[in-house]
Amino acid sequence: MGGSLAHVMRVNRSVVEAIMQTVASQRPETGGWLGGPLEFGAVTRFHFDNDGDRTARSYAPNLVRMSDIIDDRWKADGVGLVGFVHSHPSYARRPSFADLQFALGLFRLVPHLSQVWLPIVLTKPTFELVPFLVRKTGERACLEPSDLVILKGE
C-alpha cells in the first residue's frame, strides 16, 4: 500500500497493536486518541478512551480526559494530538457526518490544529484500519482518503 493517494498516515506498529487489543476487541463505536510529534509526523501514541460517550450509533471522545492526558503525559515528550480513531460497523467504511462535525468542533476548540487523522477501525470479516485525513478549510472540514504505512519501530 502507499503512494497512490495524496496523504500517507504513518503509524507505529505498537499503536496499531494497541488499537487491535482495545478498540477492535469491543463493539463498534469505541475509540481513542492518536498522538505524535507536534510537526504532524508519524502516529506514535495511542490512548484508549474508555470514558468516551458511546452508543450503538456514535462515539464521542471524553475531551476533558483527553486534555489531561495530553498535558500530563504527552506534552513533555513533544507529543500532541494528531487524531482520533474509532470503530464502525462493517458497512460504514468512512467517517460519518457526525464525525466530521466533531472534527470541526475540535478545530474551533484547538485553533492551532489545521488537520487531524480520523481513521476508522473495521473488525469484520477481519481487522482493518482505514485512514482518513480531515483538513480545516475555512469553516468546513474536508475529508481526504489516505494510504496507510505501518512503521516497524515503537
mmCIF file of C-alpha atoms in Angstrom:
data_model
loop_
_atom_site.group_PDB
_atom_site.id
_atom_site.type_symbol
_atom_site.label_atom_id
_atom_site.label_comp_id
_atom_site.label_asym_id
_atom_site.label_seq_id
_atom_site.Cartn_x
_atom_site.Cartn_y
_atom_site.Cartn_z
ATOM 1 C CA MET A 1 0.000 0.000 0.000
ATOM 2 C CA GLY A 2 1.126 3.618 -0.056
ATOM 3 C CA GLY A 3 1.810 6.125 -2.761
ATOM 4 C CA SER A 4 -1.488 6.075 -4.619
ATOM 5 C CA LEU A 5 -3.249 8.759 -2.568
ATOM 6 C CA ALA A 6 -2.144 12.282 -1.685
ATOM 7 C CA HIS A 7 -1.705 11.605 2.049
ATOM 8 C CA VAL A 8 0.010 8.811 3.922
ATOM 9 C CA MET A 9 -0.809 8.043 7.546
ATOM 10 C CA ARG A 10 2.358 6.612 9.101
ATOM 11 C CA VAL A 11 1.642 4.670 12.290
ATOM 12 C CA ASN A 12 3.990 2.837 14.629
ATOM 13 C CA ARG A 13 3.264 -0.886 14.817
ATOM 14 C CA SER A 14 2.852 -0.629 18.603
ATOM 15 C CA VAL A 15 -0.012 1.848 18.080
ATOM 16 C CA VAL A 16 -1.765 -0.486 15.626
ATOM 17 C CA GLU A 17 -1.352 -3.384 18.064
ATOM 18 C CA ALA A 18 -2.814 -1.316 20.923
ATOM 19 C CA ILE A 19 -5.795 -0.359 18.734
ATOM 20 C CA MET A 20 -6.330 -4.027 17.856
ATOM 21 C CA GLN A 21 -6.252 -5.027 21.544
ATOM 22 C CA THR A 22 -8.678 -2.322 22.662
ATOM 23 C CA VAL A 23 -10.871 -0.666 20.030
ATOM 24 C CA ALA A 24 -11.067 -3.687 17.732
ATOM 25 C CA SER A 25 -11.889 -6.065 20.573
ATOM 26 C CA GLN A 26 -15.082 -4.243 21.533
ATOM 27 C CA ARG A 27 -18.349 -3.349 19.890
ATOM 28 C CA PRO A 28 -18.390 -0.675 17.162
ATOM 29 C CA GLU A 29 -18.282 2.999 18.189
ATOM 30 C CA THR A 30 -15.343 2.571 20.541
ATOM 31 C CA GLY A 31 -12.243 4.698 20.161
ATOM 32 C CA GLY A 32 -9.244 6.606 21.385
ATOM 33 C CA TRP A 33 -6.842 9.444 20.704
ATOM 34 C CA LEU A 34 -3.802 9.465 18.469
ATOM 35 C CA GLY A 35 -0.647 11.347 19.355
ATOM 36 C CA GLY A 36 2.511 12.183 17.523
ATOM 37 C CA PRO A 37 5.216 14.803 17.058
ATOM 38 C CA LEU A 38 3.861 18.321 17.066
ATOM 39 C CA GLU A 39 5.010 18.818 13.455
ATOM 40 C CA PHE A 40 2.403 16.195 12.403
ATOM 41 C CA GLY A 41 4.726 13.310 11.682
ATOM 42 C CA ALA A 42 4.057 9.653 12.412
ATOM 43 C CA VAL A 43 1.398 8.496 14.865
ATOM 44 C CA THR A 44 3.472 7.326 17.816
ATOM 45 C CA ARG A 45 0.995 7.274 20.715
ATOM 46 C CA PHE A 46 -2.464 5.899 21.368
ATOM 47 C CA HIS A 47 -4.701 6.263 24.383
ATOM 48 C CA PHE A 48 -7.812 4.103 24.628
ATOM 49 C CA ASP A 49 -10.803 6.235 25.611
ATOM 50 C CA ASN A 50 -12.755 4.042 28.000
ATOM 51 C CA ASP A 51 -14.597 7.143 29.283
ATOM 52 C CA GLY A 52 -15.937 8.313 25.922
ATOM 53 C CA ASP A 53 -19.645 8.651 25.245
ATOM 54 C CA ARG A 54 -20.656 5.583 23.247
ATOM 55 C CA THR A 55 -23.966 4.467 21.818
ATOM 56 C CA ALA A 56 -24.806 1.831 19.229
ATOM 57 C CA ARG A 57 -24.509 4.547 16.551
ATOM 58 C CA SER A 58 -21.910 7.029 17.802
ATOM 59 C CA TYR A 59 -18.694 7.668 19.716
ATOM 60 C CA ALA A 60 -17.738 10.999 21.248
ATOM 61 C CA PRO A 61 -14.343 11.282 22.964
ATOM 62 C CA ASN A 62 -14.047 12.429 26.568
ATOM 63 C CA LEU A 63 -12.392 15.795 25.862
ATOM 64 C CA VAL A 64 -11.638 16.616 29.499
ATOM 65 C CA ARG A 65 -9.750 13.348 29.963
ATOM 66 C CA MET A 66 -8.041 13.850 26.595
ATOM 67 C CA SER A 67 -6.784 17.259 27.657
ATOM 68 C CA ASP A 68 -5.431 15.800 30.912
ATOM 69 C CA ILE A 69 -3.572 13.005 29.075
ATOM 70 C CA ILE A 70 -2.041 15.431 26.592
ATOM 71 C CA ASP A 71 -0.998 17.917 29.280
ATOM 72 C CA ASP A 72 0.185 15.361 31.862
ATOM 73 C CA ARG A 73 1.751 12.642 29.723
ATOM 74 C CA TRP A 74 2.352 13.687 26.131
ATOM 75 C CA LYS A 75 3.336 17.350 26.071
ATOM 76 C CA ALA A 76 6.630 16.871 27.922
ATOM 77 C CA ASP A 77 7.678 14.371 25.234
ATOM 78 C CA GLY A 78 6.848 16.783 22.395
ATOM 79 C CA VAL A 79 3.753 14.768 21.549
ATOM 80 C CA GLY A 80 0.475 16.398 20.629
ATOM 81 C CA LEU A 81 -2.954 15.356 19.454
ATOM 82 C CA VAL A 82 -2.895 14.288 15.800
ATOM 83 C CA GLY A 83 -6.217 12.498 15.561
ATOM 84 C CA PHE A 84 -8.892 10.146 16.779
ATOM 85 C CA VAL A 85 -9.538 6.543 15.886
ATOM 86 C CA HIS A 86 -12.803 4.715 16.367
ATOM 87 C CA SER A 87 -14.639 1.676 15.113
ATOM 88 C CA HIS A 88 -17.654 1.480 12.871
ATOM 89 C CA PRO A 89 -19.901 -1.399 11.857
ATOM 90 C CA SER A 90 -18.529 -3.200 8.808
ATOM 91 C CA TYR A 91 -20.893 -1.425 6.393
ATOM 92 C CA ALA A 92 -19.640 2.075 7.371
ATOM 93 C CA ARG A 93 -16.109 2.408 5.974
ATOM 94 C CA ARG A 94 -15.963 6.222 6.104
ATOM 95 C CA PRO A 95 -16.269 8.818 8.858
ATOM 96 C CA SER A 96 -19.870 9.891 9.328
ATOM 97 C CA PHE A 97 -21.319 13.387 9.122
ATOM 98 C CA ALA A 98 -21.233 13.447 12.940
ATOM 99 C CA ASP A 99 -17.526 12.520 12.852
ATOM 100 C CA LEU A 100 -16.826 15.474 10.567
ATOM 101 C CA GLN A 101 -18.874 17.782 12.796
ATOM 102 C CA PHE A 102 -16.787 16.618 15.748
ATOM 103 C CA ALA A 103 -13.595 17.428 13.813
ATOM 104 C CA LEU A 104 -14.933 20.929 13.058
ATOM 105 C CA GLY A 105 -15.688 21.432 16.747
ATOM 106 C CA LEU A 106 -12.176 20.277 17.602
ATOM 107 C CA PHE A 107 -10.698 22.784 15.143
ATOM 108 C CA ARG A 108 -12.656 25.539 16.911
ATOM 109 C CA LEU A 109 -11.590 24.295 20.346
ATOM 110 C CA VAL A 110 -7.899 23.942 19.373
ATOM 111 C CA PRO A 111 -7.278 26.768 16.878
ATOM 112 C CA HIS A 112 -3.704 25.714 16.017
ATOM 113 C CA LEU A 113 -4.958 22.389 14.621
ATOM 114 C CA SER A 114 -5.495 22.506 10.886
ATOM 115 C CA GLN A 115 -5.756 18.769 10.235
ATOM 116 C CA VAL A 116 -6.379 15.540 12.136
ATOM 117 C CA TRP A 117 -6.261 11.872 11.299
ATOM 118 C CA LEU A 118 -9.640 10.184 11.600
ATOM 119 C CA PRO A 119 -9.080 6.506 10.776
ATOM 120 C CA ILE A 120 -11.932 4.036 11.003
ATOM 121 C CA VAL A 121 -11.487 0.565 12.509
ATOM 122 C CA LEU A 122 -13.410 -2.288 10.938
ATOM 123 C CA THR A 123 -13.326 -5.738 12.504
ATOM 124 C CA LYS A 124 -15.455 -7.888 10.227
ATOM 125 C CA PRO A 125 -14.539 -10.026 8.462
ATOM 126 C CA THR A 126 -11.005 -9.112 9.671
ATOM 127 C CA PHE A 127 -9.294 -6.151 11.332
ATOM 128 C CA GLU A 128 -8.762 -3.169 9.041
ATOM 129 C CA LEU A 129 -7.565 0.356 9.790
ATOM 130 C CA VAL A 130 -8.964 2.692 7.110
ATOM 131 C CA PRO A 131 -7.129 6.045 7.195
ATOM 132 C CA PHE A 132 -8.684 9.434 6.522
ATOM 133 C CA LEU A 133 -7.292 12.929 6.941
ATOM 134 C CA VAL A 134 -9.634 15.769 7.884
ATOM 135 C CA ARG A 135 -8.394 19.243 6.932
ATOM 136 C CA LYS A 136 -9.788 22.536 8.088
ATOM 137 C CA THR A 137 -10.748 24.632 5.068
ATOM 138 C CA GLY A 138 -12.235 27.859 6.357
ATOM 139 C CA GLU A 139 -15.361 26.879 8.281
ATOM 140 C CA ARG A 140 -15.556 23.451 6.674
ATOM 141 C CA ALA A 141 -13.958 20.068 7.183
ATOM 142 C CA CYS A 142 -12.580 18.360 4.096
ATOM 143 C CA LEU A 143 -12.343 14.555 4.304
ATOM 144 C CA GLU A 144 -9.490 13.005 2.339
ATOM 145 C CA PRO A 145 -8.932 9.248 1.962
ATOM 146 C CA SER A 146 -5.325 8.325 2.684
ATOM 147 C CA ASP A 147 -2.851 5.497 2.425
ATOM 148 C CA LEU A 148 -1.549 3.650 5.477
ATOM 149 C CA VAL A 149 2.051 2.737 6.263
ATOM 150 C CA ILE A 150 2.765 0.739 9.412
ATOM 151 C CA LEU A 151 6.220 1.501 10.805
ATOM 152 C CA LYS A 152 8.301 -1.184 12.480
ATOM 153 C CA GLY A 153 9.518 0.936 15.403
ATOM 154 C CA GLU A 154 7.956 1.671 18.747
#
